[in-house]
């Protein structure tokens, strides 16, 4: 498989993992903020967006490099 | 199938911090057929080995681009002569495109030019010209074509200009934003400031061009990296600036949205943060190039033209087109274009630029000359013996470049920390946000609290605004760019500085190891001593001393033994006439016998005299005294009667004692290793003050002796001539090859001392100590900013002091940390070795540029 194709495939697979992770973190934050205190709606939404954004930034490189390694080892086995 | 690996050094652009280094390294390592990837932030180069069958340069280029960086491409225009039709165009284009390192070639038949894009360092312009000539055309580089060095300088100057322009825009507007933000605090000066500048929407309008103009680079670069799953410090800036600006816009447009309202419009944070980060980038671009000044100086030495004699005519050609065997004419004041051997004429040549030796070296027929040095007085002709990448200068440049591209063990740790830091910092930013959102704000928030070094109160800021503020500040203050720069910038400056004094480190590891040395083992012959025995004493029993020496020299004239040669030389030096003997017979292991002037001369050791029953009892006490001094005594008998003694010894190099003394002051133990007997060895050691003697060691056992010292827990360096000492040089933590002259790259050893001067061992150690001191200072400063800055930014002291760092102050701290590291490194520019002053005052210190093959090393 061409290098560029591999990159595309890795990107496609990775999105399926890091987006749910980031969304999960954001939802968890929203739930916690809604259940634990009397926070204004804007603070809850703002916090959710911020946690989601940071979750995305943290999970993206980790997931992409893991997926890439797994993908390459599978290719090598083949 | 066997792999053929090619080593190359790719110039990478766009790297700004240590995490960029690991991104580029990781990206390249993932390519099949690529190994030994080392990326250096200070040189902006990636060194690697690759298998051309499995991976192409274009794959590497694409990979680096996908990671968010680029391989610097240079362009050159060649004037192509001889093209007549479209097929010629195809031929030339194909010939150029087939060259590894050429990324594109466009030939213009109308203009007779070929515009070639190539990766500098992988392919040279002369190789392109050769390729064009091989397909039947001629090619010359256009004079306006900039070489790699000029390109690099140009790129740096462009970066300085670009960031300078950004700084000017951000700085001026940022000042106005500041004035507007703190309008209420100007008191009576308010009369001179337009009131509208304090309106939030005006401040917002002024901040917008800063964020979207000069600040745009951080968003573009971080998005480019993020797209491919990499995070670098641009992301820290982008999230910091973006969050501050975004919240400020929301609070200005929708003050009741609950983000803190008008009291939390951090436009000045966004504006000043951008300004300070750009200030850091600009200062870094200004100072970073200066750490590589030494290599630039060496590169500048490479002459551009050569005056070659062809068909009896002088012809001026580019220096890179000189071929081995060309006869070259050099006039006074001109640079010598390539290495060679003088065939005609006499002159003095300034070699200081390569060897550090201040006195010009005399050159006559048969002497070696080095390309890049300057002819001072007379004109001469020489035959080129080494050209292109084989010249001493090219080898030295390559060695220094390789050293600068390599990584010291201490740097690997710093890179790992910095590489994983950004991810860690984003995680920390989440933790800080969650803590202050759910717990900290309710427990500790005080509306009267303010920013450090600012009268600005936090006032009505809400839970989200406050938590976000601390989270953003953590991101901004944590930038590890100073950590990434700390080691490579000092290593570059140190290895470059050492090269100025004729000391070449083969890698950063050698430099780091040299700073930890406890014991230095010196090979005796050729290292501590001149390696050439000479007559030191002549004792005559009945005859004149001169007669004894003359007869001995005549007898030894046909001898090939080093001691015999020393006696012949000794007689010639004293202007004694050494004629041929009537007969000569060598007695292996004992001496010689000869018929000289109708007399029977017997010369050799004690055993020979005993066997021939010659009684030397009257001279024996003198012989023993000489032997106690480490000299080899030869007994001379004439017509069966004792005639005298001749003592021969290997003489010490002039500055050996001075260097050993200095090493002792530095706390280094000195050891001498030799094949000589213990008495001779100890006599020499006493003269120079060597601590320990390892005598009667066979050449093959030297490495074993080094190993024994290492087993005692000592960090050991071995200093030798690099030929018969090769195993010991390799065994030691640091191998120093001395007096390697022009064969620098071929020598074994981690450090090459170009001159035959033992004081350069001290220079090597002092440079290593000074450089490592700088590395440690740099790492200290880099980590101090982060370790102090992060808890402060995270609000650790807020419950007690009610003070927080503003994002712009965090940005300023980050910029200061990078600049302080680079400026601290630049202090190395003033470094001078302790034994350097006064050098060149004595002609005997004249550089001995001898090849490794010519070195004696007979012990």
PDB file of N, CA, C and O in Angstrom, chain B residues 315-376:
ATOM      1  N   UNK B 315      44.457  29.684 -16.478  1.00  0.00           N
ATOM      2  CA  UNK B 315      43.020  29.679 -16.738  1.00  0.00           C
ATOM      3  C   UNK B 315      42.290  29.746 -15.401  1.00  0.00           C
ATOM      4  O   UNK B 315      42.603  28.977 -14.483  1.00  0.00           O
ATOM      5  N   UNK B 316      41.348  30.677 -15.270  1.00  0.00           N
ATOM      6  CA  UNK B 316      40.627  30.788 -14.005  1.00  0.00           C
ATOM      7  C   UNK B 316      39.366  29.932 -14.068  1.00  0.00           C
ATOM      8  O   UNK B 316      38.513  30.146 -14.941  1.00  0.00           O
ATOM      9  N   UNK B 317      39.270  28.966 -13.190  1.00  0.00           N
ATOM     10  CA  UNK B 317      38.088  28.089 -13.197  1.00  0.00           C
ATOM     11  C   UNK B 317      37.499  28.015 -11.784  1.00  0.00           C
ATOM     12  O   UNK B 317      38.188  28.309 -10.814  1.00  0.00           O
ATOM     13  N   UNK B 318      36.205  27.603 -11.670  1.00  0.00           N
ATOM     14  CA  UNK B 318      35.641  27.445 -10.324  1.00  0.00           C
ATOM     15  C   UNK B 318      36.442  26.400  -9.534  1.00  0.00           C
ATOM     16  O   UNK B 318      36.845  25.373 -10.102  1.00  0.00           O
ATOM     17  N   UNK B 319      36.644  26.662  -8.256  1.00  0.00           N
ATOM     18  CA  UNK B 319      37.476  25.768  -7.431  1.00  0.00           C
ATOM     19  C   UNK B 319      36.931  24.353  -7.395  1.00  0.00           C
ATOM     20  O   UNK B 319      37.690  23.394  -7.313  1.00  0.00           O
ATOM     21  N   UNK B 320      35.591  24.210  -7.478  1.00  0.00           N
ATOM     22  CA  UNK B 320      35.052  22.848  -7.399  1.00  0.00           C
ATOM     23  C   UNK B 320      35.245  22.063  -8.693  1.00  0.00           C
ATOM     24  O   UNK B 320      34.854  20.909  -8.792  1.00  0.00           O
ATOM     25  N   UNK B 321      35.836  22.704  -9.692  1.00  0.00           N
ATOM     26  CA  UNK B 321      36.088  21.970 -10.930  1.00  0.00           C
ATOM     27  C   UNK B 321      37.554  21.563 -11.072  1.00  0.00           C
ATOM     28  O   UNK B 321      37.955  20.980 -12.078  1.00  0.00           O
ATOM     29  N   UNK B 322      38.361  21.887 -10.069  1.00  0.00           N
ATOM     30  CA  UNK B 322      39.770  21.477 -10.102  1.00  0.00           C
ATOM     31  C   UNK B 322      39.821  19.962  -9.977  1.00  0.00           C
ATOM     32  O   UNK B 322      39.062  19.363  -9.203  1.00  0.00           O
ATOM     33  N   UNK B 323      40.689  19.345 -10.772  1.00  0.00           N
ATOM     34  CA  UNK B 323      40.803  17.888 -10.691  1.00  0.00           C
ATOM     35  C   UNK B 323      42.169  17.503 -10.150  1.00  0.00           C
ATOM     36  O   UNK B 323      43.130  18.283 -10.248  1.00  0.00           O
ATOM     37  N   UNK B 324      42.244  16.295  -9.591  1.00  0.00           N
ATOM     38  CA  UNK B 324      43.518  15.823  -9.035  1.00  0.00           C
ATOM     39  C   UNK B 324      44.573  15.830 -10.140  1.00  0.00           C
ATOM     40  O   UNK B 324      44.323  15.381 -11.261  1.00  0.00           O
ATOM     41  N   UNK B 325      45.734  16.358  -9.825  1.00  0.00           N
ATOM     42  CA  UNK B 325      46.817  16.406 -10.809  1.00  0.00           C
ATOM     43  C   UNK B 325      46.918  17.742 -11.522  1.00  0.00           C
ATOM     44  O   UNK B 325      47.922  18.027 -12.174  1.00  0.00           O
ATOM     45  N   UNK B 326      45.908  18.585 -11.403  1.00  0.00           N
ATOM     46  CA  UNK B 326      45.961  19.926 -12.016  1.00  0.00           C
ATOM     47  C   UNK B 326      47.102  20.724 -11.391  1.00  0.00           C
ATOM     48  O   UNK B 326      47.337  20.642 -10.174  1.00  0.00           O
ATOM     49  N   UNK B 327      47.797  21.489 -12.237  1.00  0.00           N
ATOM     50  CA  UNK B 327      48.864  22.360 -11.734  1.00  0.00           C
ATOM     51  C   UNK B 327      48.252  23.741 -11.477  1.00  0.00           C
ATOM     52  O   UNK B 327      47.640  24.324 -12.376  1.00  0.00           O
ATOM     53  N   UNK B 328      48.386  24.213 -10.263  1.00  0.00           N
ATOM     54  CA  UNK B 328      47.690  25.446  -9.873  1.00  0.00           C
ATOM     55  C   UNK B 328      48.700  26.507  -9.449  1.00  0.00           C
ATOM     56  O   UNK B 328      49.670  26.207  -8.748  1.00  0.00           O
ATOM     57  N   UNK B 329      48.448  27.733  -9.875  1.00  0.00           N
ATOM     58  CA  UNK B 329      49.328  28.849  -9.533  1.00  0.00           C
ATOM     59  C   UNK B 329      48.667  29.677  -8.424  1.00  0.00           C
ATOM     60  O   UNK B 329      47.469  29.979  -8.499  1.00  0.00           O
ATOM     61  N   UNK B 330      49.455  30.003  -7.416  1.00  0.00           N
ATOM     62  CA  UNK B 330      48.914  30.829  -6.319  1.00  0.00           C
ATOM     63  C   UNK B 330      49.808  32.048  -6.139  1.00  0.00           C
ATOM     64  O   UNK B 330      51.024  31.923  -6.001  1.00  0.00           O
ATOM     65  N   UNK B 331      49.191  33.224  -6.163  1.00  0.00           N
ATOM     66  CA  UNK B 331      49.946  34.469  -5.991  1.00  0.00           C
ATOM     67  C   UNK B 331      49.828  34.960  -4.550  1.00  0.00           C
ATOM     68  O   UNK B 331      48.939  34.524  -3.813  1.00  0.00           O
ATOM     69  N   UNK B 332      50.705  35.894  -4.160  1.00  0.00           N
ATOM     70  CA  UNK B 332      50.626  36.396  -2.780  1.00  0.00           C
ATOM     71  C   UNK B 332      49.241  36.978  -2.473  1.00  0.00           C
ATOM     72  O   UNK B 332      48.656  37.672  -3.308  1.00  0.00           O
ATOM     73  N   UNK B 333      48.735  36.657  -1.307  1.00  0.00           N
ATOM     74  CA  UNK B 333      47.434  37.189  -0.882  1.00  0.00           C
ATOM     75  C   UNK B 333      46.253  36.354  -1.326  1.00  0.00           C
ATOM     76  O   UNK B 333      45.128  36.601  -0.894  1.00  0.00           O
ATOM     77  N   UNK B 334      46.499  35.371  -2.174  1.00  0.00           N
ATOM     78  CA  UNK B 334      45.369  34.572  -2.683  1.00  0.00           C
ATOM     79  C   UNK B 334      45.090  33.371  -1.783  1.00  0.00           C
ATOM     80  O   UNK B 334      45.983  32.880  -1.096  1.00  0.00           O
ATOM     81  N   UNK B 335      43.847  32.890  -1.838  1.00  0.00           N
ATOM     82  CA  UNK B 335      43.490  31.670  -1.115  1.00  0.00           C
ATOM     83  C   UNK B 335      43.922  30.465  -1.925  1.00  0.00           C
ATOM     84  O   UNK B 335      43.845  30.480  -3.152  1.00  0.00           O
ATOM     85  N   UNK B 336      44.337  29.433  -1.216  1.00  0.00           N
ATOM     86  CA  UNK B 336      44.725  28.195  -1.902  1.00  0.00           C
ATOM     87  C   UNK B 336      43.455  27.383  -2.136  1.00  0.00           C
ATOM     88  O   UNK B 336      42.722  27.098  -1.185  1.00  0.00           O
ATOM     89  N   UNK B 337      43.162  27.061  -3.405  1.00  0.00           N
ATOM     90  CA  UNK B 337      41.839  26.500  -3.707  1.00  0.00           C
ATOM     91  C   UNK B 337      41.607  25.067  -3.230  1.00  0.00           C
ATOM     92  O   UNK B 337      40.513  24.738  -2.810  1.00  0.00           O
ATOM     93  N   UNK B 338      42.621  24.197  -3.337  1.00  0.00           N
ATOM     94  CA  UNK B 338      42.448  22.792  -2.927  1.00  0.00           C
ATOM     95  C   UNK B 338      43.726  22.325  -2.227  1.00  0.00           C
ATOM     96  O   UNK B 338      44.703  23.058  -2.158  1.00  0.00           O
ATOM     97  N   UNK B 339      43.731  21.091  -1.737  1.00  0.00           N
ATOM     98  CA  UNK B 339      44.943  20.545  -1.108  1.00  0.00           C
ATOM     99  C   UNK B 339      45.932  20.136  -2.199  1.00  0.00           C
ATOM    100  O   UNK B 339      45.528  19.759  -3.307  1.00  0.00           O
ATOM    101  N   UNK B 340      47.206  20.176  -1.879  1.00  0.00           N
ATOM    102  CA  UNK B 340      48.176  19.757  -2.886  1.00  0.00           C
ATOM    103  C   UNK B 340      49.596  19.737  -2.371  1.00  0.00           C
ATOM    104  O   UNK B 340      49.845  19.883  -1.166  1.00  0.00           O
ATOM    105  N   UNK B 341      50.522  19.538  -3.311  1.00  0.00           N
ATOM    106  CA  UNK B 341      51.946  19.481  -2.968  1.00  0.00           C
ATOM    107  C   UNK B 341      52.676  20.519  -3.817  1.00  0.00           C
ATOM    108  O   UNK B 341      52.490  20.566  -5.056  1.00  0.00           O
ATOM    109  N   UNK B 342      53.494  21.331  -3.143  1.00  0.00           N
ATOM    110  CA  UNK B 342      54.198  22.412  -3.846  1.00  0.00           C
ATOM    111  C   UNK B 342      55.207  21.809  -4.826  1.00  0.00           C
ATOM    112  O   UNK B 342      55.978  20.907  -4.474  1.00  0.00           O
ATOM    113  N   UNK B 343      55.167  22.299  -6.053  1.00  0.00           N
ATOM    114  CA  UNK B 343      56.105  21.781  -7.062  1.00  0.00           C
ATOM    115  C   UNK B 343      57.134  22.838  -7.462  1.00  0.00           C
ATOM    116  O   UNK B 343      58.185  22.523  -8.004  1.00  0.00           O
ATOM    117  N   UNK B 344      56.808  24.090  -7.222  1.00  0.00           N
ATOM    118  CA  UNK B 344      57.713  25.152  -7.650  1.00  0.00           C
ATOM    119  C   UNK B 344      57.438  26.410  -6.826  1.00  0.00           C
ATOM    120  O   UNK B 344      56.286  26.751  -6.575  1.00  0.00           O
ATOM    121  N   UNK B 345      58.513  27.062  -6.387  1.00  0.00           N
ATOM    122  CA  UNK B 345      58.346  28.319  -5.656  1.00  0.00           C
ATOM    123  C   UNK B 345      58.486  28.143  -4.150  1.00  0.00           C
ATOM    124  O   UNK B 345      58.683  27.034  -3.643  1.00  0.00           O
ATOM    125  N   UNK B 346      58.400  29.269  -3.477  1.00  0.00           N
ATOM    126  CA  UNK B 346      58.600  29.283  -2.030  1.00  0.00           C
ATOM    127  C   UNK B 346      57.705  30.376  -1.442  1.00  0.00           C
ATOM    128  O   UNK B 346      57.594  31.460  -2.004  1.00  0.00           O
ATOM    129  N   UNK B 347      57.081  30.080  -0.318  1.00  0.00           N
ATOM    130  CA  UNK B 347      56.221  31.095   0.285  1.00  0.00           C
ATOM    131  C   UNK B 347      55.948  30.773   1.752  1.00  0.00           C
ATOM    132  O   UNK B 347      56.400  29.743   2.260  1.00  0.00           O
ATOM    133  N   UNK B 348      55.244  31.679   2.396  1.00  0.00           N
ATOM    134  CA  UNK B 348      54.755  31.413   3.752  1.00  0.00           C
ATOM    135  C   UNK B 348      53.236  31.428   3.670  1.00  0.00           C
ATOM    136  O   UNK B 348      52.653  32.298   3.023  1.00  0.00           O
ATOM    137  N   UNK B 349      52.627  30.441   4.300  1.00  0.00           N
ATOM    138  CA  UNK B 349      51.169  30.297   4.196  1.00  0.00           C
ATOM    139  C   UNK B 349      50.541  30.439   5.572  1.00  0.00           C
ATOM    140  O   UNK B 349      51.012  29.847   6.549  1.00  0.00           O
ATOM    141  N   UNK B 350      49.476  31.234   5.620  1.00  0.00           N
ATOM    142  CA  UNK B 350      48.740  31.428   6.871  1.00  0.00           C
ATOM    143  C   UNK B 350      47.721  30.297   7.011  1.00  0.00           C
ATOM    144  O   UNK B 350      46.746  30.238   6.272  1.00  0.00           O
ATOM    145  N   UNK B 351      47.980  29.414   7.971  1.00  0.00           N
ATOM    146  CA  UNK B 351      47.075  28.275   8.177  1.00  0.00           C
ATOM    147  C   UNK B 351      46.232  28.454   9.432  1.00  0.00           C
ATOM    148  O   UNK B 351      45.574  27.526   9.891  1.00  0.00           O
ATOM    149  N   UNK B 352      46.276  29.671   9.987  1.00  0.00           N
ATOM    150  CA  UNK B 352      45.628  29.900  11.285  1.00  0.00           C
ATOM    151  C   UNK B 352      44.136  29.582  11.256  1.00  0.00           C
ATOM    152  O   UNK B 352      43.574  29.143  12.256  1.00  0.00           O
ATOM    153  N   UNK B 353      43.506  29.810  10.109  1.00  0.00           N
ATOM    154  CA  UNK B 353      42.070  29.598  10.039  1.00  0.00           C
ATOM    155  C   UNK B 353      41.684  28.124  10.244  1.00  0.00           C
ATOM    156  O   UNK B 353      40.585  27.819  10.658  1.00  0.00           O
ATOM    157  N   UNK B 354      42.607  27.217   9.956  1.00  0.00           N
ATOM    158  CA  UNK B 354      42.297  25.800  10.134  1.00  0.00           C
ATOM    159  C   UNK B 354      42.941  25.204  11.372  1.00  0.00           C
ATOM    160  O   UNK B 354      42.403  24.293  11.978  1.00  0.00           O
ATOM    161  N   UNK B 355      44.129  25.699  11.711  1.00  0.00           N
ATOM    162  CA  UNK B 355      44.859  25.068  12.806  1.00  0.00           C
ATOM    163  C   UNK B 355      44.930  25.958  14.044  1.00  0.00           C
ATOM    164  O   UNK B 355      45.320  25.494  15.102  1.00  0.00           O
ATOM    165  N   UNK B 356      44.599  27.210  13.907  1.00  0.00           N
ATOM    166  CA  UNK B 356      44.691  28.145  15.026  1.00  0.00           C
ATOM    167  C   UNK B 356      46.109  28.664  15.221  1.00  0.00           C
ATOM    168  O   UNK B 356      46.361  29.516  16.060  1.00  0.00           O
ATOM    169  N   UNK B 357      47.055  28.154  14.415  1.00  0.00           N
ATOM    170  CA  UNK B 357      48.456  28.561  14.564  1.00  0.00           C
ATOM    171  C   UNK B 357      48.628  29.968  14.002  1.00  0.00           C
ATOM    172  O   UNK B 357      48.283  30.224  12.854  1.00  0.00           O
ATOM    173  N   UNK B 358      49.180  30.869  14.809  1.00  0.00           N
ATOM    174  CA  UNK B 358      49.196  32.266  14.380  1.00  0.00           C
ATOM    175  C   UNK B 358      50.323  32.592  13.401  1.00  0.00           C
ATOM    176  O   UNK B 358      50.201  33.511  12.598  1.00  0.00           O
ATOM    177  N   UNK B 359      51.428  31.836  13.459  1.00  0.00           N
ATOM    178  CA  UNK B 359      52.555  32.164  12.566  1.00  0.00           C
ATOM    179  C   UNK B 359      52.397  31.509  11.207  1.00  0.00           C
ATOM    180  O   UNK B 359      52.036  30.337  11.127  1.00  0.00           O
ATOM    181  N   UNK B 360      52.690  32.238  10.122  1.00  0.00           N
ATOM    182  CA  UNK B 360      52.633  31.612   8.801  1.00  0.00           C
ATOM    183  C   UNK B 360      53.650  30.463   8.717  1.00  0.00           C
ATOM    184  O   UNK B 360      54.713  30.520   9.321  1.00  0.00           O
ATOM    185  N   UNK B 361      53.295  29.431   7.968  1.00  0.00           N
ATOM    186  CA  UNK B 361      54.155  28.250   7.855  1.00  0.00           C
ATOM    187  C   UNK B 361      54.890  28.306   6.523  1.00  0.00           C
ATOM    188  O   UNK B 361      54.284  28.556   5.482  1.00  0.00           O
ATOM    189  N   UNK B 362      56.202  28.085   6.558  1.00  0.00           N
ATOM    190  CA  UNK B 362      56.999  28.136   5.328  1.00  0.00           C
ATOM    191  C   UNK B 362      56.662  26.962   4.428  1.00  0.00           C
ATOM    192  O   UNK B 362      56.483  25.846   4.906  1.00  0.00           O
ATOM    193  N   UNK B 363      56.588  27.240   3.135  1.00  0.00           N
ATOM    194  CA  UNK B 363      56.276  26.178   2.177  1.00  0.00           C
ATOM    195  C   UNK B 363      57.293  26.201   1.049  1.00  0.00           C
ATOM    196  O   UNK B 363      57.549  27.250   0.442  1.00  0.00           O
ATOM    197  N   UNK B 364      57.864  25.023   0.783  1.00  0.00           N
ATOM    198  CA  UNK B 364      58.808  24.901  -0.335  1.00  0.00           C
ATOM    199  C   UNK B 364      58.447  23.653  -1.127  1.00  0.00           C
ATOM    200  O   UNK B 364      57.497  22.933  -0.747  1.00  0.00           O
ATOM    201  N   UNK B 365      59.198  23.413  -2.182  1.00  0.00           N
ATOM    202  CA  UNK B 365      58.898  22.269  -3.043  1.00  0.00           C
ATOM    203  C   UNK B 365      58.799  20.990  -2.210  1.00  0.00           C
ATOM    204  O   UNK B 365      59.660  20.710  -1.375  1.00  0.00           O
ATOM    205  N   UNK B 366      57.727  20.243  -2.451  1.00  0.00           N
ATOM    206  CA  UNK B 366      57.535  18.973  -1.750  1.00  0.00           C
ATOM    207  C   UNK B 366      56.658  19.081  -0.512  1.00  0.00           C
ATOM    208  O   UNK B 366      56.209  18.069   0.012  1.00  0.00           O
ATOM    209  N   UNK B 367      56.401  20.320  -0.064  1.00  0.00           N
ATOM    210  CA  UNK B 367      55.576  20.483   1.135  1.00  0.00           C
ATOM    211  C   UNK B 367      54.087  20.376   0.810  1.00  0.00           C
ATOM    212  O   UNK B 367      53.648  20.735  -0.290  1.00  0.00           O
ATOM    213  N   UNK B 368      53.340  19.890   1.805  1.00  0.00           N
ATOM    214  CA  UNK B 368      51.877  19.812   1.637  1.00  0.00           C
ATOM    215  C   UNK B 368      51.250  21.174   1.907  1.00  0.00           C
ATOM    216  O   UNK B 368      51.701  21.897   2.792  1.00  0.00           O
ATOM    217  N   UNK B 369      50.223  21.496   1.165  1.00  0.00           N
ATOM    218  CA  UNK B 369      49.468  22.716   1.469  1.00  0.00           C
ATOM    219  C   UNK B 369      47.985  22.372   1.558  1.00  0.00           C
ATOM    220  O   UNK B 369      47.530  21.396   0.956  1.00  0.00           O
ATOM    221  N   UNK B 370      47.279  23.195   2.309  1.00  0.00           N
ATOM    222  CA  UNK B 370      45.860  22.895   2.557  1.00  0.00           C
ATOM    223  C   UNK B 370      44.974  23.930   1.875  1.00  0.00           C
ATOM    224  O   UNK B 370      45.217  25.135   1.986  1.00  0.00           O
ATOM    225  N   UNK B 371      43.940  23.456   1.226  1.00  0.00           N
ATOM    226  CA  UNK B 371      42.979  24.348   0.584  1.00  0.00           C
ATOM    227  C   UNK B 371      42.267  25.190   1.622  1.00  0.00           C
ATOM    228  O   UNK B 371      41.953  24.703   2.706  1.00  0.00           O
ATOM    229  N   UNK B 372      42.016  26.451   1.298  1.00  0.00           N
ATOM    230  CA  UNK B 372      41.315  27.336   2.231  1.00  0.00           C
ATOM    231  C   UNK B 372      42.261  28.208   3.034  1.00  0.00           C
ATOM    232  O   UNK B 372      41.845  29.184   3.641  1.00  0.00           O
ATOM    233  N   UNK B 373      43.570  27.862   3.019  1.00  0.00           N
ATOM    234  CA  UNK B 373      44.538  28.697   3.723  1.00  0.00           C
ATOM    235  C   UNK B 373      44.992  29.820   2.779  1.00  0.00           C
ATOM    236  O   UNK B 373      44.705  29.782   1.578  1.00  0.00           O
ATOM    237  N   UNK B 374      45.734  30.796   3.335  1.00  0.00           N
ATOM    238  CA  UNK B 374      46.050  31.976   2.513  1.00  0.00           C
ATOM    239  C   UNK B 374      47.548  32.110   2.290  1.00  0.00           C
ATOM    240  O   UNK B 374      48.344  32.053   3.242  1.00  0.00           O
ATOM    241  N   UNK B 375      47.908  32.275   1.034  1.00  0.00           N
ATOM    242  CA  UNK B 375      49.307  32.461   0.681  1.00  0.00           C
ATOM    243  C   UNK B 375      49.725  33.886   1.047  1.00  0.00           C
ATOM    244  O   UNK B 375      49.061  34.852   0.676  1.00  0.00           O
ATOM    245  N   UNK B 376      50.823  34.024   1.796  1.00  0.00           N
ATOM    246  CA  UNK B 376      51.183  35.352   2.280  1.00  0.00           C
ATOM    247  C   UNK B 376      52.196  36.082   1.400  1.00  0.00           C
ATOM    248  O   UNK B 376      51.951  37.189   0.937  1.00  0.00           O
TER     249      UNK B 376
END
